[in-house]
Each structure stands twice: as C-alpha cells, then as structure tokens.
Coordinates of C-alpha atoms and ligand atoms in Angstrom, one line a residue:
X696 CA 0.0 0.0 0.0
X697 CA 1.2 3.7 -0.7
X698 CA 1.1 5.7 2.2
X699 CA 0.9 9.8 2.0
X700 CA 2.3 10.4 5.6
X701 CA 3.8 7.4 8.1
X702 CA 4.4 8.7 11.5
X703 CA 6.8 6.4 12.6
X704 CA 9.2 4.8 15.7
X705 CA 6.4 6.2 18.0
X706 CA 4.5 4.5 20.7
X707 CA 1.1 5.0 20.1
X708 CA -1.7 5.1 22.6
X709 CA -5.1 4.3 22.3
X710 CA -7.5 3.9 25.6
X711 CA -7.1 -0.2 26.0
X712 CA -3.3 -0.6 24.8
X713 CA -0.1 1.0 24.3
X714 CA 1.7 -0.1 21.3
X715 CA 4.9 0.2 19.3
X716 CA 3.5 1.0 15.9
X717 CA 3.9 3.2 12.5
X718 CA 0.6 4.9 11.8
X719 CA 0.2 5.3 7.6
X720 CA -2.2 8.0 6.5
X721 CA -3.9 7.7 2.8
X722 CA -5.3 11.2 2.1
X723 CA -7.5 12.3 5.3
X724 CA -7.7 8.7 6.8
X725 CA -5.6 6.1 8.6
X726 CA -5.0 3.7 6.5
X727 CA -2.8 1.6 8.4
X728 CA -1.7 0.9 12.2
X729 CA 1.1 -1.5 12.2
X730 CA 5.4 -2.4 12.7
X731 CA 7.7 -1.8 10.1
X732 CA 5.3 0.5 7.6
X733 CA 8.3 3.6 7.3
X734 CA 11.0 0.8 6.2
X735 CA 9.1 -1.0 4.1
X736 CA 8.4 2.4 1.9
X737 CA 11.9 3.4 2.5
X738 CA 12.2 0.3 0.7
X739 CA 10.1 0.8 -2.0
X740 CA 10.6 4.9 -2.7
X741 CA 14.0 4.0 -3.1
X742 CA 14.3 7.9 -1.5
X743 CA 14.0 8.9 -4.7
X744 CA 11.4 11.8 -3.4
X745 CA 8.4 10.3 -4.5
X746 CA 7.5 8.3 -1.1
X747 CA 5.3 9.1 1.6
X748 CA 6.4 12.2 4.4
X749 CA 8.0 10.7 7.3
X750 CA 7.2 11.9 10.6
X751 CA 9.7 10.5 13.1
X752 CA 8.0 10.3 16.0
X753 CA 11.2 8.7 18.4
X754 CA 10.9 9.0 22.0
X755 CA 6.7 10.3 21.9
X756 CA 3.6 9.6 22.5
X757 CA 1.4 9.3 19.3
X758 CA -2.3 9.4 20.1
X759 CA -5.6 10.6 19.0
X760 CA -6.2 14.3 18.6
X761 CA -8.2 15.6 21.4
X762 CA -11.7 15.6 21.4
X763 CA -13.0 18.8 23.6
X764 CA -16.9 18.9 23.5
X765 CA -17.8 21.7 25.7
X766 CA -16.7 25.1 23.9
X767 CA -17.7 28.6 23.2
X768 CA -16.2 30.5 20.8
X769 CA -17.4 34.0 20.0
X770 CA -20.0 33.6 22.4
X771 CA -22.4 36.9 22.8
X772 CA -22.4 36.6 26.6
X773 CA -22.6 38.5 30.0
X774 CA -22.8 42.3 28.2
X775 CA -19.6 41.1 25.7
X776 CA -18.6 38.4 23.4
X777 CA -16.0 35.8 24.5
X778 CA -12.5 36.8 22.7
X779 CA -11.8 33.5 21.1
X780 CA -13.4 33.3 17.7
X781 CA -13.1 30.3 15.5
X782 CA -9.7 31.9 14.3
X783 CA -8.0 32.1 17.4
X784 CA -9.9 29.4 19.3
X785 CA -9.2 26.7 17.0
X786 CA -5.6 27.7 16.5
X787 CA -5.4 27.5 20.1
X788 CA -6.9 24.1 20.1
X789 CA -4.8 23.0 17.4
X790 CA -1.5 24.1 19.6
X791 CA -2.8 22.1 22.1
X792 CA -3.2 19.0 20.2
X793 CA -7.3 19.2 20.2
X794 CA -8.3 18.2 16.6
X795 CA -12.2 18.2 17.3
X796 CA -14.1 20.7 19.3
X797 CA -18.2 21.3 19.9
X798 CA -19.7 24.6 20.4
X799 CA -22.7 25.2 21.4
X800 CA -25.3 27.4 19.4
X801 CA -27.5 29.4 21.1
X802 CA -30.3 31.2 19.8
X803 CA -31.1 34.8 20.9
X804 CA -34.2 36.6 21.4
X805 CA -37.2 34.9 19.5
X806 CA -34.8 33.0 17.0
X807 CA -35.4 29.4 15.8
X808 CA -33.0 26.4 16.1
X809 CA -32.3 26.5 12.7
X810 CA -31.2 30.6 12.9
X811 CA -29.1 29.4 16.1
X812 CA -27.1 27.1 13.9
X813 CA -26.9 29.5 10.7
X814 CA -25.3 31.7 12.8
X815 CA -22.8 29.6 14.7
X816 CA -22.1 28.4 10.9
X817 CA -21.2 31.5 9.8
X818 CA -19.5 32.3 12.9
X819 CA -17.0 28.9 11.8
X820 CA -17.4 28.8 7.8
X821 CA -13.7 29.9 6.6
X822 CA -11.9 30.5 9.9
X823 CA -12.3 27.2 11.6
X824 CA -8.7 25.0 11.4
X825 CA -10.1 21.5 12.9
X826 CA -13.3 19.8 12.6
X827 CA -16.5 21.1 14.5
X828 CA -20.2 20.8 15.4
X829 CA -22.5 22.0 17.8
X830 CA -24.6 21.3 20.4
X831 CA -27.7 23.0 20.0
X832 CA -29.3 24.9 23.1
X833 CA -33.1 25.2 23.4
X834 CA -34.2 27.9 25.2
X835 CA -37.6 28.8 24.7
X836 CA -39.5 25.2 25.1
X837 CA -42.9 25.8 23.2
X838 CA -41.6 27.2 20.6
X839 CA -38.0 25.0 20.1
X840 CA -39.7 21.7 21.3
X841 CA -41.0 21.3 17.7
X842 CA -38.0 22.2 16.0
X843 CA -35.9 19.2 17.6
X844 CA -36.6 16.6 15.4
X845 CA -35.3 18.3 12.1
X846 CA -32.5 19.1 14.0
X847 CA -31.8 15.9 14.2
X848 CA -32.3 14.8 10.9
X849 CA -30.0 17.8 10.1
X850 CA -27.1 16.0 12.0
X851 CA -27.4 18.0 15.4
X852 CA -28.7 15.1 18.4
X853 CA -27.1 16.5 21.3
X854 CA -29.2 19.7 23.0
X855 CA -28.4 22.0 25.3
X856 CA -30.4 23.2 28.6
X857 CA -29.1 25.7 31.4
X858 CA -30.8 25.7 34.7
X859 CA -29.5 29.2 35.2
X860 CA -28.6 32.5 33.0
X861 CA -32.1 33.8 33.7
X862 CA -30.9 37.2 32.6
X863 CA -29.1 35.8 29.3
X864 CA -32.7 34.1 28.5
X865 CA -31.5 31.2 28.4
X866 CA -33.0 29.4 31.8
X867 CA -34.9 26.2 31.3
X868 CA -37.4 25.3 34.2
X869 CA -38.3 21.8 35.0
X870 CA -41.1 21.1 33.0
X871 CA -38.5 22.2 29.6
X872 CA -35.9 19.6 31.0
X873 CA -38.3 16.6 31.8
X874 CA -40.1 17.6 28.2
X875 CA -36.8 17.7 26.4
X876 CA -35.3 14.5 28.2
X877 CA -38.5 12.8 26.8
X878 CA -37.8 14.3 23.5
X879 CA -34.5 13.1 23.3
X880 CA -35.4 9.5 24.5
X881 CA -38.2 9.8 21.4
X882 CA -35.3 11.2 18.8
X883 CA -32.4 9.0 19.8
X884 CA -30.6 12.4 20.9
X885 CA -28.9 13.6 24.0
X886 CA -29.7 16.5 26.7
X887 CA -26.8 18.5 28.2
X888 CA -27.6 20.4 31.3
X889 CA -25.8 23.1 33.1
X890 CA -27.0 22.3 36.4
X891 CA -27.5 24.7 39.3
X892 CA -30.1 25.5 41.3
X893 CA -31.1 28.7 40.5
X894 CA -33.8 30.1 43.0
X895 CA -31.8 29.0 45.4
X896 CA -28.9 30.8 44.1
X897 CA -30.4 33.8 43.2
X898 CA -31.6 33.8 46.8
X899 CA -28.2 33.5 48.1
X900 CA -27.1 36.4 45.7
X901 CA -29.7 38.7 46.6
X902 CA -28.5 38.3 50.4
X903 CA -24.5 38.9 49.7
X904 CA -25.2 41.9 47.0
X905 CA -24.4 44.8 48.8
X906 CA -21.7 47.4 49.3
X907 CA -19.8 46.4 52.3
X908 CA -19.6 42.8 51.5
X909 CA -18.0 43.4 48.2
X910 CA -15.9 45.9 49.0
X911 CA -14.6 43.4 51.8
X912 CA -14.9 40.1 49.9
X913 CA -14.6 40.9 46.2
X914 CA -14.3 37.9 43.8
X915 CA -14.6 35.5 46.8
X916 CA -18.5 35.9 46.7
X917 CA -18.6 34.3 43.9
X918 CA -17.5 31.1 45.7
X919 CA -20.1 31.8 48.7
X920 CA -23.3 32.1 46.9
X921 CA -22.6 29.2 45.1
X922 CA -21.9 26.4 48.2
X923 CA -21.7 22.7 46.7
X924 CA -24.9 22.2 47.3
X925 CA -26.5 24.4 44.5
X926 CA -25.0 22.1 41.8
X927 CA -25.8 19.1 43.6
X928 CA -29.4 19.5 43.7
X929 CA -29.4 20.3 40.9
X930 CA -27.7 17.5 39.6
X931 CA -29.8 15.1 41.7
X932 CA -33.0 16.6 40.4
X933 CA -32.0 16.3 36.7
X934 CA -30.9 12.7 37.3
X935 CA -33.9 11.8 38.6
X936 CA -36.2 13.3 35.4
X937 CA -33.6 11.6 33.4
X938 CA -34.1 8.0 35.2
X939 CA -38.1 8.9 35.1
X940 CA -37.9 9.6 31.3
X941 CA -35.2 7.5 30.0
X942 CA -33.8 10.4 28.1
X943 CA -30.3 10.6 27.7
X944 CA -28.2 13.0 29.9
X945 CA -25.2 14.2 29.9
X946 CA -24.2 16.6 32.6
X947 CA -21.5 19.7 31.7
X948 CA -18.6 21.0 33.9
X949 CA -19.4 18.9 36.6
X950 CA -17.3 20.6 39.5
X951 CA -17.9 19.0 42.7
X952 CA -17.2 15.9 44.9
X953 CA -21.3 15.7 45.8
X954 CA -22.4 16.1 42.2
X955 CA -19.8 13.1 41.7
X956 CA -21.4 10.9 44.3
X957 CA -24.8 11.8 42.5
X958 CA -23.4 10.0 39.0
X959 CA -21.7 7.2 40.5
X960 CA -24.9 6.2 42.8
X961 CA -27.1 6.5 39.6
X962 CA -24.6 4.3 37.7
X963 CA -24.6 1.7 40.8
X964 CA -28.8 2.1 40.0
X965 CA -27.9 0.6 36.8
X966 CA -28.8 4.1 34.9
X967 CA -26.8 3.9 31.7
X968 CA -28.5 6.9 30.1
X969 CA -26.5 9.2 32.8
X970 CA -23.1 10.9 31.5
X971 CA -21.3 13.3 33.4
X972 CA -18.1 15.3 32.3
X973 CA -15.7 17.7 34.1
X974 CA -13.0 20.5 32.9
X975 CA -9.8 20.7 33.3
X976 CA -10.4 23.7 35.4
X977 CA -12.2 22.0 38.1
X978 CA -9.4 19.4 38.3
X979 CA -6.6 21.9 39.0
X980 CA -7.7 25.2 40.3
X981 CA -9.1 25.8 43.4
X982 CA -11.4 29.1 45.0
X983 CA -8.4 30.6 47.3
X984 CA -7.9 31.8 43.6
X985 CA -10.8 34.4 44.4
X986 CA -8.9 36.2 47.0
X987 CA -6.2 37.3 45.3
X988 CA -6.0 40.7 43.3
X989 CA -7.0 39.0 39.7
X990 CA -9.5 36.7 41.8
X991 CA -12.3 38.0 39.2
X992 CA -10.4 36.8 36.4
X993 CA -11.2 33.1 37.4
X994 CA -14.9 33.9 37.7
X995 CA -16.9 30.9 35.6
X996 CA -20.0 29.0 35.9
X997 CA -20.1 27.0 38.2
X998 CA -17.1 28.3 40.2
X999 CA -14.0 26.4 40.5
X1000 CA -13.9 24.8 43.9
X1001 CA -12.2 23.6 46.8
X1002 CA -9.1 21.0 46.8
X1003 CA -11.4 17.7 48.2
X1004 CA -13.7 18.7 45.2
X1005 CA -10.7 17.8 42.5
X1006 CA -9.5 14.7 44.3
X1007 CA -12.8 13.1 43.8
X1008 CA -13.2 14.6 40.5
X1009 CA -10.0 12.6 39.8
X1010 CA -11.1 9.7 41.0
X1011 CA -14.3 9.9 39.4
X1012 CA -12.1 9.6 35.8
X1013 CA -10.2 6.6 37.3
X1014 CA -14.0 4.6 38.0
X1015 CA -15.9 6.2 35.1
X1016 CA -18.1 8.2 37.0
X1017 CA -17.0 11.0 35.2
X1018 CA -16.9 10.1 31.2
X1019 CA -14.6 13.2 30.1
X1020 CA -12.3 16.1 30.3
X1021 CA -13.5 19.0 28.3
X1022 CA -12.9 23.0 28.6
X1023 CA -15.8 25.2 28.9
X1024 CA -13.3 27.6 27.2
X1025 CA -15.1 31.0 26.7
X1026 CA -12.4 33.1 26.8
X1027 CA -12.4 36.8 28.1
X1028 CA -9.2 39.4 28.1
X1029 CA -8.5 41.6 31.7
X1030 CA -10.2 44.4 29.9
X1031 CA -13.3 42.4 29.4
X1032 CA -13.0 40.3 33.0
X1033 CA -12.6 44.3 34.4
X1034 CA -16.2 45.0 33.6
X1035 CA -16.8 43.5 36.9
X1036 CA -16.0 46.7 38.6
X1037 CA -15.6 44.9 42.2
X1038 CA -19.6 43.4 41.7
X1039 CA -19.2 39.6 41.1
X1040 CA -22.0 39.2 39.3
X1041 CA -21.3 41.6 36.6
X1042 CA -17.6 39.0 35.7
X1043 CA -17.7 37.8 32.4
X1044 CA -17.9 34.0 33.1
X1045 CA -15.1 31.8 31.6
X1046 CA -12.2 31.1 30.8
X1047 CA -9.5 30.1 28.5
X1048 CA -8.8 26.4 27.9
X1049 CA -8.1 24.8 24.6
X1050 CA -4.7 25.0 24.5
X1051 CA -3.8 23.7 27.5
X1052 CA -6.4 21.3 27.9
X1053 CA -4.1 18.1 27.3
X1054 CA -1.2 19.5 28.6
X1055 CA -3.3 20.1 32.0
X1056 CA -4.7 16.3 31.9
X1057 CA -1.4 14.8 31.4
X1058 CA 1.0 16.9 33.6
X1059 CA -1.5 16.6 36.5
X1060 CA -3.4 13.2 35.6
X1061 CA -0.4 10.8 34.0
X1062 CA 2.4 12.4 35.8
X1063 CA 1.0 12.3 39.0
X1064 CA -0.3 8.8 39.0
X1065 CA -3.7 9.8 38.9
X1066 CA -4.7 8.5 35.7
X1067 CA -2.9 5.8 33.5
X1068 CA -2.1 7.3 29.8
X1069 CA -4.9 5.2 28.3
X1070 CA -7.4 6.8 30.6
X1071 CA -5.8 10.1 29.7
X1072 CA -6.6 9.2 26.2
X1073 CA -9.8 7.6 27.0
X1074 CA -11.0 10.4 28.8
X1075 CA -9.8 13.5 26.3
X1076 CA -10.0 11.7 22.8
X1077 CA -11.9 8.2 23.0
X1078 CA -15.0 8.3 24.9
X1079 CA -16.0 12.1 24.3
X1080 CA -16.1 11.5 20.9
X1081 CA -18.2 7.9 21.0
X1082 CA -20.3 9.7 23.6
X1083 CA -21.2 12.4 21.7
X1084 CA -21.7 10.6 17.8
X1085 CA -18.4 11.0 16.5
X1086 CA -17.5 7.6 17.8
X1087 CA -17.1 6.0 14.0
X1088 CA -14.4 8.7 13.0
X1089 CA -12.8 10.6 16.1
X1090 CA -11.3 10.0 19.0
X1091 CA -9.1 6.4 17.3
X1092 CA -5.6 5.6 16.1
X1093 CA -7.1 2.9 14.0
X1094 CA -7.5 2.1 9.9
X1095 CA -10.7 3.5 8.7
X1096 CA -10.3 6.6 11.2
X1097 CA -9.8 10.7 10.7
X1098 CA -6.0 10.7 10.9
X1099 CA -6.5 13.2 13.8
X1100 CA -3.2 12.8 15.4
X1101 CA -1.4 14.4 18.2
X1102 CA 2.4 13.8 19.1
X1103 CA 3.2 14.8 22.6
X1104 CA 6.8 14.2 24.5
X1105 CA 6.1 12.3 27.5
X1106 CA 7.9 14.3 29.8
X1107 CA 9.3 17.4 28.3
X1108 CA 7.5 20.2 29.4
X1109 CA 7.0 24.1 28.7
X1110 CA 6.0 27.0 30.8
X1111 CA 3.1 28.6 29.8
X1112 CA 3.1 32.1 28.8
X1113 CA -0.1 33.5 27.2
X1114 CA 2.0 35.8 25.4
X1115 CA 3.1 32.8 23.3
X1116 CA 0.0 31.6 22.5
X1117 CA -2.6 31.4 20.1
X1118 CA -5.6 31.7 22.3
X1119 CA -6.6 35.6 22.1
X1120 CA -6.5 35.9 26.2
X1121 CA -4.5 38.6 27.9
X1122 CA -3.7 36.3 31.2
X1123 CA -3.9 32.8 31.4
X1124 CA -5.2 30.5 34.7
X1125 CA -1.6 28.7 33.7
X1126 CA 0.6 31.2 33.5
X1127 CA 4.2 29.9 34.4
X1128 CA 2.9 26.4 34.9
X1129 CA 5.4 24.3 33.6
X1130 CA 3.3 21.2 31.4
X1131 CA 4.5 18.4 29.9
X1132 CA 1.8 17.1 26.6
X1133 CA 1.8 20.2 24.3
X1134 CA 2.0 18.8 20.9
X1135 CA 4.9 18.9 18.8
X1136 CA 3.1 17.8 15.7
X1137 CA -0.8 17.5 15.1
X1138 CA -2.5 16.4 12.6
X1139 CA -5.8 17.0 11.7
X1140 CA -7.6 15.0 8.8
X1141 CA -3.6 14.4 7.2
X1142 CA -2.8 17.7 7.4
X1143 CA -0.1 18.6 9.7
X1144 CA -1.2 22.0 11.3
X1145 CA 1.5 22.1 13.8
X1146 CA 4.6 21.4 13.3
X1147 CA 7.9 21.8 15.8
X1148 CA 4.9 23.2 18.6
X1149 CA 4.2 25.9 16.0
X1150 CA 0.4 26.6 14.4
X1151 CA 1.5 25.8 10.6
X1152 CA -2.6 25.2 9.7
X1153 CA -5.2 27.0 7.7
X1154 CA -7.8 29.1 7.9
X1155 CA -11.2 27.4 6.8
X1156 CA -9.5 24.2 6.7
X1157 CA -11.9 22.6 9.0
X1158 CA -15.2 21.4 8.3
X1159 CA -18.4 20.6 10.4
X1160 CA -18.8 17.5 11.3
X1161 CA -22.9 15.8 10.8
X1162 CA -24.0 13.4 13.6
X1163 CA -26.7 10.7 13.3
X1164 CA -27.4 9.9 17.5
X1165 CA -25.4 10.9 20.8
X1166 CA -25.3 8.9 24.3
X1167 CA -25.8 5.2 23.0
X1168 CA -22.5 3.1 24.6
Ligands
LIG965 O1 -18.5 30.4 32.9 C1 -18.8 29.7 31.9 N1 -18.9 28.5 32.0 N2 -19.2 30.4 30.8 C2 -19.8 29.8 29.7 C3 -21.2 29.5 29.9 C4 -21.5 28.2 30.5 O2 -22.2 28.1 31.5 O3 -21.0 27.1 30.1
LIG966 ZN1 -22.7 26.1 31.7
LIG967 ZN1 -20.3 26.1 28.8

C-alpha cells in the first residue's frame, strides 16, 4: 500500500493498549496501524522523493487528537462576546493538540433552532482549522420543542439546557428539561444540562449583594453564593427526570465531589442513560484563587472549587463516574474580565482552555499517578467522541479513522506564557505552569497544522462535522 504520511518509531496510545506501531495516513484517513510500515516504503521509494512524508516520532507519545466537546467560541455573553473566535480558538486548540471541538449554538431573542445554527455556521465557515459541530441549546420550550426533530435529521442530536442565566434568557425550568429529556429518548438524541439550582442561588445572591460585602470580599462571593450544594441539587434533580424519562443526559462541567457521588450512585442504580463530564479547570484550580488581586479573572459557571472537590473529581475519571475532560473555554481578556468593577455578578464568566487542555490532563493526571495514559486518552480523545456521535471517525488511532493525530513528548515540558499563545487571552489561569503534553506535531484529517509546537494550519480548513445519534454506549 502507498502511504501519503507514516508517523513512525512512535509508541502509540489508544485507551485499552499502548503499542509500538507506525501509523500510515492515505489522504484524510488512517489507513494503516502496524510495525515496520516507514522501512518497508523506504524500501520501496527507493528515496528517490516520490515516497510518503516521514514523521519521526522517536521518544513520543502518538495518540488521538483531542476531542474537547464543551466550547464557546465568540460567544455573545454576560454584556460582551468571548474573545476567542473560530480563528484564534481553534488555533489555540490546534496548539494544544485538540483536533475536534463542539460549540454550542444558542439562539437569541425569539430565533429558531435553525437561525441558532446558521449563525454559529457563519460564525466557523472559513476561519475554523479543525473539525467542529454544535450542540444545540433550546431555550424557549414551546416554541423550540417542535424544532428538535429536524435538528436531528439535520445531523445535530445533542441539545443544550441551562438551569441558570435567567438574565441571558436562556434558563430552562423543570417542565422544559423533563419535556426535552423525553424528547431526546423519542429522537435518539442527547440533553446537556448546566446544572445549578437557580432560586436558590439567586436567593443566596440577593443576600451577599451589597456594598460592604463586596468591597470586603470581592471575587470570593462568587465562591459563597454558590456552596456545593447548588450544583448538587441540581444535579440530583436532573438525574432523577432523566431515570423517570429514560432520556439521555449528559451533565457539563461537573465541579464537585457531591455532584460526583450523584453520577456514580445512579450508575450503581444501573442508569446507563447518565453521562457526566468535568473540565480541566475544576481538576486543577481551586477558590483561594478568588482572593487574590486577579481573583475576578477566574470567575466561571459554576465556580471552580475547593481541593477535596478535585480529588474526587479525579477519581471519578479513574472509576468512570466521570466520562470526560472538556474545557468550557469561553475566553475573556483583563479588559473584558474588568467589567466586573468589584460586583461579582457583573464577571464575564469563563475562561481560556483549549490549548492547554491536554497538557493540564497529562501533567496533573499521567504524571502524578492519577490516571494511566490510556485513561488520559480515554478520557480526552476516545469516549468524548463515542459519547457524543463522533464515535465512528474521532477519538481512534485505527485504519478506517480521521487521521486526527497528536504527538506529545512524555515528559518534556513548557512553561506557559499567554504571550506565546494562540488563544486571544491577555492572562492565562496557567501562566508559568510548567506542562508536559503540548504537541509537537498535530494532525488534523492528514494535514499537519502544527509542526515543531508551531500553528503551521489553515484558515477554513476545518469542516463541520454531521451526527446521526449521541449517548448510545
Ligand atoms: O463560565 C462559563 N462556564 N461560561 C460559559 C457558559 C457556561 O455556563 O457554560
Ligand atoms: Zn454552563
Ligand atoms: Zn459552557
């Protein structure tokens, strides 16, 4: 067989086994995993210039391009619009070895589904450099409700609910969730829910909001209107209209060690229709962030948390509590994060987390013991992927596959320095981390769009990506 590309004297890592093997590449697909495939071509190109590119991968990690499902990029949100468009953000992803990334596409106002996703479109259509989709949120029941099914039949099965953003008009009450969770068991699609318990939290809001305790607390009220207990009721409540319905859930961003217990004792119920994903974020970073002088600039939804928090988080990705690592990047520069003006509520939620979304994973999950490297696969590239309907071309280092390919060094590491990279963030949560798992080569579809660590892709090169079904294992 001719091969365009062999990436070769690598070991490459899929989430079962770890394997010596060449990887061959025929156009945008693998066409060939297997020992020996560069030095039989050598053999046969006679180097005469005509054979496949060699990519030597000695000494690295070859593995399957990360698969990061829970992105916004140019997001209209909380009085701006997230600074990572599909030109940045995806050049960031790229860096960070992330081949595959899902927005989500909101409508606004009074719009349809369909003018949610014509927008996100155009808001991808010639900048994006890896593939994409989108998650589709519905935000106004009665009228979205009878728009689901032909956006599924449009290749769109995963939907998008928030218990929260009230103001954004986005909330979804109770009887929207348990109506769209029996939609999606109906339409062989998936619910995602942002789950926190909003009156609550609005109650708790109302009694912090108020001169003295800002000026004395700042940032840190973020982290005490929002006790662990807002995210797990309301993780326990949309558990429970998922195991009524039988629709398929999948909760976002899960951040704490309750929510955690929540997913693991519905799994133990035998509830296979309940996913749960964290980010990186919440694995890492902890709330005594709030109470230093950038504290706002860590302000997201829901807040990062406290140190026991990540432990279980951990080892809810070692037991398969928790399904995935994704980012919830929406990022926002100091000038934007500044519109706070010392009132919490008025922070541009999110953060910046593409790039370093592997790096994090490994350095703190593979290095430390806490995951093997197939899990770190599993988790980032694998089971994200099959979870969300990607399953037959993402997420694999196998024939027949995407060659979506990231090379990573298992232990050399970089500091980070947003001034070095792609995202279009002023600060990063990282900065002068030192991370092992940036990628020195990634592939996306054949292409090589980084090369020596360096962005070397193309604008527009990625395309979307249809889905038939989400959430069947
Ligand atoms: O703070 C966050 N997470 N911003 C994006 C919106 C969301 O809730 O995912
Ligand atoms: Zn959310
Ligand atoms: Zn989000």
């Amino acid at each position: 067989m001719r091969f365009d590309t062999i990436i070769t004297n690598g070991t490459v890592v899929h989430a079962n086994k770890t394997e010596k093997a060449d990887v061959g590449i025929v156009g945008e697909k693998i066409a060939a995993v297997g020992k020996g495939l560069a030095k039989k071509a050598r053999g046969k190109g006679k180097n005469n210039g005509d054979g496949p590119r060699i990519i030597d991968a000695k000494g690295h990690y070859v593995i399957p391009g990360g698969v990061d499902v829970h992105v916004h990029l140019a997001l209209p949100f909380c009085g701006t619009t997230s600074s990572d468009d599909y030109n940045t953000g995806t050049r960031a992803a790229a860096r960070g070895g992330v081949t595959t990334l899902i927005d989500f596409a909101i409508p606004y106002g009074e719009e349809s589904l369909q003018q949610a996703v014509d927008n996100w479109h155009a808001k991808a259509d010639g900048k994006a450099c890896i593939d994409y989709t989108f998650h589709v949120a519905v935000t106004k029941w009665n009228q979205h409700k009878h728009q689901m099914a032909d956006m599924v039949k449009k290749g769109f099965p995963t939907f998008k609910q928030f218990m929260i953003y009230e103001r954004e008009g986005w909330q979804a009450d109770d009887a929207a969730i348990f109506g769209a969770l029996e939609k999606c068991r109906e339409l062989d699609a998936m619910l995602l829910i942002h789950a926190e318990s909003s009156r609550v939290l609005d109650e708790l809001i109302a009694r912090h909001h108020n001169e003295e305790e800002m000026k004395r607390l700042g940032a840190r009220l973020h982290a005490v209107t929002r006790p662990n207990f807002i995210e797990a009721e309301a993780i326990q409540r949309a558990v429970t209209w998922a195991e009524v319905t039988g629709g398929r859930l999948y909760v976002v961003h899960m951040s704490t060690a309750e929510g955690t217990e929540i997913i693991r004792a519905a799994h133990k119920r035998g509830l296979e229709n309940v996913f749960a994903e964290t980010c990186a974020q919440y694995l890492v970073l902890d709330d005594s962030l709030f109470d230093g002088p950038d504290g706002h600039l860590y302000g997201c939804c829901p807040q990062i948390k406290k140190k026991p928090d990540q432990k279980r988080l951990w080892r809810g990705l070692r037991d398969d509590t928790v399904c995935a690592v994704s980012t919830d990047t929406c990022t926002f520069t100091r000038e934007q994060k500044a519109m706070w003006q010392g009132d919490w509520t008025k922070i541009p939620m999110g953060m910046p987390g593409l790039e370093t979304l592997l790096p994090i994973v490994y350095t703190h999950g593979v290095l430390k013991d806490r995951l093997s490297v197939n899990e770190f696969v599993d988790k980032c590239c694998t089971a994200p992927a099959r979870i969300m309907g990607l399953g037959d071309r993402k997420g694999q280092i196998n024939k027949g596959y995407d060659a979506d390919i990231a090379i990573i060094h298992p232990k050399k590491k970089i500091k980070v320095d947003h001034a070095q990279m792609e995202t279009n963030a002023d600060w990063s949560p990282y900065q002068g981390w030192n991370l092992a798992g940036f990628s020195r080569t990634t592939l996306s579809r054949g292409k090589v769009i980084v090369d020596d660590y360096k962005f070397c892709g193309q604008n527009g090169w990625g395309k979307w990506l249809p889905r038939e079904t989400a959430g069947r294992m």
